[in-house]
mmCIF file of N, CA and C in Angstrom:
data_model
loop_
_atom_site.group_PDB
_atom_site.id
_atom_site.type_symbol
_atom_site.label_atom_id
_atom_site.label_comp_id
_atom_site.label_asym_id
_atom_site.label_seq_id
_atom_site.Cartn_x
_atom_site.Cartn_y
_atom_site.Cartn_z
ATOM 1 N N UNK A 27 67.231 86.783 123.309
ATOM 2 C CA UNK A 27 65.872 86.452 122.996
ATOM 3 C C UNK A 27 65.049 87.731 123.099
ATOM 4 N N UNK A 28 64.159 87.986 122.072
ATOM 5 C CA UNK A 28 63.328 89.177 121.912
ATOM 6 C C UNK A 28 61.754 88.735 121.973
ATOM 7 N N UNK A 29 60.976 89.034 123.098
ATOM 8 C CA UNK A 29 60.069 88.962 122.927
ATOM 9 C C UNK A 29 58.716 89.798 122.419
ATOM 10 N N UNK A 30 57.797 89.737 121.218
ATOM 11 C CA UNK A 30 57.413 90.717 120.333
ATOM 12 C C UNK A 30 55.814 90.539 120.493
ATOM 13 N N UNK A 31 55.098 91.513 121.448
ATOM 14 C CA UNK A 31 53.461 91.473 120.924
ATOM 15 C C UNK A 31 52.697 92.810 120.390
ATOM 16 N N UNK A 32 52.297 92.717 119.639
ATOM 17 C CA UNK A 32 51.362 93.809 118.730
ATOM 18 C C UNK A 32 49.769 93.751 119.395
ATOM 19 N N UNK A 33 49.293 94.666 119.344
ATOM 20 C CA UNK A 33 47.641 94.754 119.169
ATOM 21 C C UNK A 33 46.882 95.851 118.925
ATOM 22 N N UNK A 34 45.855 95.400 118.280
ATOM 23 C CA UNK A 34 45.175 96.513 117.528
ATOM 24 C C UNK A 34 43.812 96.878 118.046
ATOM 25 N N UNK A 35 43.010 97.919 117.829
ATOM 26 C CA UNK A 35 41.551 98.711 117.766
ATOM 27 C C UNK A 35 41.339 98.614 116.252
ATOM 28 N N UNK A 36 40.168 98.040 115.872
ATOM 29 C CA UNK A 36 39.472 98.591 114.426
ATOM 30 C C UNK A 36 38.999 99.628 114.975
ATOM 31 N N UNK A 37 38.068 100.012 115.826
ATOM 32 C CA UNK A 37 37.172 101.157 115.413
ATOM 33 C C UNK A 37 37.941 102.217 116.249
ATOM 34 N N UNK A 38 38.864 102.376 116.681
ATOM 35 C CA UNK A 38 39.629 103.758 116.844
ATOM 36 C C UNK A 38 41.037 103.744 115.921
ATOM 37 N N UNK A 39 41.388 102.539 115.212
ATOM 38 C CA UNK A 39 42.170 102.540 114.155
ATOM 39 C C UNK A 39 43.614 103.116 114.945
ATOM 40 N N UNK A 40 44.033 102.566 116.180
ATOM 41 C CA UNK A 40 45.285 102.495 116.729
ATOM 42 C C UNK A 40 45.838 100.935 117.048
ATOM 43 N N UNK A 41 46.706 101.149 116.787
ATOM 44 C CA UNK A 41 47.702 99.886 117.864
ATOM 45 C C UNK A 41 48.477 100.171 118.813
ATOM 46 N N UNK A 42 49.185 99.209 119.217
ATOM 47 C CA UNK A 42 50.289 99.784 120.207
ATOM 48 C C UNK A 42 51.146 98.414 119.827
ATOM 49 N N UNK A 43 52.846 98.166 120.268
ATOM 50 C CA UNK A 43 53.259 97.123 120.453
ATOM 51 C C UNK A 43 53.985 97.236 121.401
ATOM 52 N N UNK A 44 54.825 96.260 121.756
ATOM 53 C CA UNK A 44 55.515 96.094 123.040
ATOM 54 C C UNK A 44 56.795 94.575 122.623
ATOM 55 N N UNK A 45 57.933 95.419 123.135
ATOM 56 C CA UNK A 45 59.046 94.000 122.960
ATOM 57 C C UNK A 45 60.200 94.288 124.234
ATOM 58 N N UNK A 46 60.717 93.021 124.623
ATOM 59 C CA UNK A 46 61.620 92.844 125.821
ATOM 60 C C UNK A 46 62.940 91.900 125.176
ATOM 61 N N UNK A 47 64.419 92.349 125.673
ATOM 62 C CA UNK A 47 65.054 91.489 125.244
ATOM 63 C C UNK A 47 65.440 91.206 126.495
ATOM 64 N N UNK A 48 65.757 90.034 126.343
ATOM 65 C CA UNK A 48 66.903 89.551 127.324
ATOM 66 C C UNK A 48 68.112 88.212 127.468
ATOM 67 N N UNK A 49 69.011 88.339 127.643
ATOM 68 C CA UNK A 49 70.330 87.659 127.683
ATOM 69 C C UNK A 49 70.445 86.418 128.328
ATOM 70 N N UNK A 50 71.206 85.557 127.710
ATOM 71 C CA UNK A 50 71.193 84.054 128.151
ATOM 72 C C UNK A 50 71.058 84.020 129.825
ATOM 73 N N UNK A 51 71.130 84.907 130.797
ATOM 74 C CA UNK A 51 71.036 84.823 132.335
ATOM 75 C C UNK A 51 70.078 85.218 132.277
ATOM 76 N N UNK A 52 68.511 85.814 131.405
ATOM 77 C CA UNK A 52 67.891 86.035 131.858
ATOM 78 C C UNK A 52 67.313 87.582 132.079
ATOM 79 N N UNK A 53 68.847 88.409 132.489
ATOM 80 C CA UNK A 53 68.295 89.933 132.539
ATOM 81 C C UNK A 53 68.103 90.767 131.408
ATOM 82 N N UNK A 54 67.237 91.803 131.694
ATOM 83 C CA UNK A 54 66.560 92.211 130.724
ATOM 84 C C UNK A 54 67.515 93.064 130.127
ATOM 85 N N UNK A 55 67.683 93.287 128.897
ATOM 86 C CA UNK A 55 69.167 94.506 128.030
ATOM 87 C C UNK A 55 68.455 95.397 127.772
ATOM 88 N N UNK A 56 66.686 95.272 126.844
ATOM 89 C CA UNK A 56 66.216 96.390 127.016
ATOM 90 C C UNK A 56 64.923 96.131 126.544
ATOM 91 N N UNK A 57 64.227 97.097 126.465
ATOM 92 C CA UNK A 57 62.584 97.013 126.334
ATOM 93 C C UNK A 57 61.908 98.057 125.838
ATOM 94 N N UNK A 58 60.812 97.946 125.392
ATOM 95 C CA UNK A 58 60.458 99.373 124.540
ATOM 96 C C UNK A 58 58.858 99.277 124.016
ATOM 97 N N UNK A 59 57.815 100.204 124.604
ATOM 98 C CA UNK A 59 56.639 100.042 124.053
ATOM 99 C C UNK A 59 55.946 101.609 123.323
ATOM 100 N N UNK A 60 55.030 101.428 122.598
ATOM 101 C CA UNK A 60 54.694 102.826 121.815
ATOM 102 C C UNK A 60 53.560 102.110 121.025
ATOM 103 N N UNK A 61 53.100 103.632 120.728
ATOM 104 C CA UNK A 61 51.713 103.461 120.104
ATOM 105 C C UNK A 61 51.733 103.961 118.562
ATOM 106 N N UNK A 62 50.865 103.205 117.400
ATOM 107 C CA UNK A 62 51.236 104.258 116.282
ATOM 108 C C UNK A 62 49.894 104.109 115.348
ATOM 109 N N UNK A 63 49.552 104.632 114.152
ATOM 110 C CA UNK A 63 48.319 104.897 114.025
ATOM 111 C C UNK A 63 48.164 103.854 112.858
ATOM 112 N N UNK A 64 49.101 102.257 112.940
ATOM 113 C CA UNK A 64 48.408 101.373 111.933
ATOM 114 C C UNK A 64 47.360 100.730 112.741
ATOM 115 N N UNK A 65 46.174 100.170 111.305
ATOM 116 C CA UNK A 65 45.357 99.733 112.080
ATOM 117 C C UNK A 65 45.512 98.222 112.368
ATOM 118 N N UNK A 66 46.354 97.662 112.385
ATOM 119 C CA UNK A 66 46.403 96.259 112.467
ATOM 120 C C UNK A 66 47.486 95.945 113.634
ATOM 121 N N UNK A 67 47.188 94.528 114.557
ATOM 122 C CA UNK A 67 48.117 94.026 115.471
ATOM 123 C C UNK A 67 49.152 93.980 114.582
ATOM 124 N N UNK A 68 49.334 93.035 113.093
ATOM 125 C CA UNK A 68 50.152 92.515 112.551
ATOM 126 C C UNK A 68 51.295 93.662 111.907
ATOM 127 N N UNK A 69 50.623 95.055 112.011
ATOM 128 C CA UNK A 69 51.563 96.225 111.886
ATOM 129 C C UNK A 69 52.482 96.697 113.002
ATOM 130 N N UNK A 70 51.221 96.867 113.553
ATOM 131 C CA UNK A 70 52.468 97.141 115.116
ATOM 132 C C UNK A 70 53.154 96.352 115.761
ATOM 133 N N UNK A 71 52.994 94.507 114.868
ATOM 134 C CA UNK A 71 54.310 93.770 115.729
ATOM 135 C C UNK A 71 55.387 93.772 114.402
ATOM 136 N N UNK A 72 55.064 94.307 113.455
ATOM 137 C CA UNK A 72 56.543 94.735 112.290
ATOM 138 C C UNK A 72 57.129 95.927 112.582
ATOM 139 N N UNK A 73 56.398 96.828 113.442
ATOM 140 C CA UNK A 73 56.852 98.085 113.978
ATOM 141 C C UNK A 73 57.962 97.381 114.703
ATOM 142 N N UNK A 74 57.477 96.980 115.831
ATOM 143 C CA UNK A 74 57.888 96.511 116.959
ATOM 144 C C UNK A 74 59.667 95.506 116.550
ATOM 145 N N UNK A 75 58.985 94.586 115.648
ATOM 146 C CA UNK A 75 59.977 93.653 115.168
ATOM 147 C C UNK A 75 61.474 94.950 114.432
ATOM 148 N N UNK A 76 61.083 95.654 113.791
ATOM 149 C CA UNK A 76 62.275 96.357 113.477
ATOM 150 C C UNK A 76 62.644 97.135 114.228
ATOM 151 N N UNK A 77 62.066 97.895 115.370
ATOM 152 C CA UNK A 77 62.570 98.882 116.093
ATOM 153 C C UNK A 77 63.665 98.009 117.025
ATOM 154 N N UNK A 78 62.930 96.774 117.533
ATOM 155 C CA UNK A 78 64.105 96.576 118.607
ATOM 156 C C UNK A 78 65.004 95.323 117.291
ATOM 157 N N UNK A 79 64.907 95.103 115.803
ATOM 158 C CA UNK A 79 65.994 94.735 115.224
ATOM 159 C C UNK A 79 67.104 95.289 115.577
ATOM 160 N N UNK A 80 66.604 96.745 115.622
ATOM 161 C CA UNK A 80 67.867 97.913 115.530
ATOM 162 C C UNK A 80 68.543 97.971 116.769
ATOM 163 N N UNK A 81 67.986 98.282 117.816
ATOM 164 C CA UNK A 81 68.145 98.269 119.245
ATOM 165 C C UNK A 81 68.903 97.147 119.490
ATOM 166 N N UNK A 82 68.984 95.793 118.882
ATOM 167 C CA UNK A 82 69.813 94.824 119.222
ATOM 168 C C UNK A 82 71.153 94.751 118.945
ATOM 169 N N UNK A 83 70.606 94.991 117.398
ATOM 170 C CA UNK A 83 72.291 95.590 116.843
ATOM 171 C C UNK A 83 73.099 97.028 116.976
ATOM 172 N N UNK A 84 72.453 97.708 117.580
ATOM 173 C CA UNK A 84 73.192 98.752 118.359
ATOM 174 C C UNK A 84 74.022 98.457 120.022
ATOM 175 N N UNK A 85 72.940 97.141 120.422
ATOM 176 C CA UNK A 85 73.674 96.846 121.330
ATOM 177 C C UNK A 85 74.878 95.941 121.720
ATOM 178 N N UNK A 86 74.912 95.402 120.322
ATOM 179 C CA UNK A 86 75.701 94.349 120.187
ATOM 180 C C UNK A 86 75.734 93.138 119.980
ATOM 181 N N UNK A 87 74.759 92.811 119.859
ATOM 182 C CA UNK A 87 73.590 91.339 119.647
ATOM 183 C C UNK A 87 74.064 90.644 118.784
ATOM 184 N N UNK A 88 74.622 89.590 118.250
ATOM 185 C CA UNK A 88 75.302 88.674 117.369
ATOM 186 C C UNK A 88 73.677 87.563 116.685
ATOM 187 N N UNK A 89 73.746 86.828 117.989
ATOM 188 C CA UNK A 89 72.365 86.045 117.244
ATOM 189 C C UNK A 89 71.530 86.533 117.821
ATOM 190 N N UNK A 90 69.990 86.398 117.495
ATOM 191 C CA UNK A 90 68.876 86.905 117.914
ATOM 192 C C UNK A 90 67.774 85.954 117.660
ATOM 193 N N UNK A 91 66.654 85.270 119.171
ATOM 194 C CA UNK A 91 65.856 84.536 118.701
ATOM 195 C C UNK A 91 64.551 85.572 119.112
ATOM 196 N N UNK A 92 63.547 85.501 117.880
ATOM 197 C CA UNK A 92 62.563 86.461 118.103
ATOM 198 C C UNK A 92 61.528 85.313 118.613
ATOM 199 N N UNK A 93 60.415 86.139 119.404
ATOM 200 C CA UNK A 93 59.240 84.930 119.886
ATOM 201 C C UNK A 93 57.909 86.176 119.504
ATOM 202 N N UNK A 94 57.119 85.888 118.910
ATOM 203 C CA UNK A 94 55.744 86.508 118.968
ATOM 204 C C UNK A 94 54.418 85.708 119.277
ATOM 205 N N UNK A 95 53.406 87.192 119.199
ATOM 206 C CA UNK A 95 52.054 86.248 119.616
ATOM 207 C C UNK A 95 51.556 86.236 118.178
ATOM 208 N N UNK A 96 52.311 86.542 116.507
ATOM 209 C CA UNK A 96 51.909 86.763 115.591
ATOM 210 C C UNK A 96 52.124 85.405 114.641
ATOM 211 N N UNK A 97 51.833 84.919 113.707
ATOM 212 C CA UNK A 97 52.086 83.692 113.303
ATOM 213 C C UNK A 97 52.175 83.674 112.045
ATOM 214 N N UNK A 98 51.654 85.466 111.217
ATOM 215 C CA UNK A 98 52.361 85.806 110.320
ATOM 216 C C UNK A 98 53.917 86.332 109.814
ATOM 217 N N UNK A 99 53.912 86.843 111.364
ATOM 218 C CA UNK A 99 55.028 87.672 111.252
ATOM 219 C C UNK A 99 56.591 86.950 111.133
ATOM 220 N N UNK A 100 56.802 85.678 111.946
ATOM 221 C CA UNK A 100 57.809 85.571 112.253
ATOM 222 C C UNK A 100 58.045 84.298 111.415
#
């Protein structure tokens, strides 16, 4: 399970996002936050959504359930 939140500034025109995975027991496999210069939440949780896509399947991840605070995104 990957959990995915984005958020944005209009008037300084940054976001940041933030995502956590973790395994049917619960512990965390990995996690990862950063900042980048779209101006929208809904960018930085597609940032977010592909960076740790990758990160999952590097780690070995077979199925994957994503959860966001976005309601476009997912």
């Amino acid at each position: 399970m990957i959990k995915i939140a984005g958020v944005g500034r209009k008037k300084a025109r940054r976001s940041a996002h933030a995502y956590e995975a973790k395994n049917m027991q619960g512990e965390i496999m990995f996690c990862g936050v950063a900042c980048s210069a779209t101006n929208s939440a809904y960018g930085a949780a597609q940032e977010a959504l592909v960076e740790a896509t990758i990160k999952a399947r590097n780690a070995g991840f077979h199925r994957v359930l994503f959860l966001s605070n976005s309601r476009r995104l997912v």
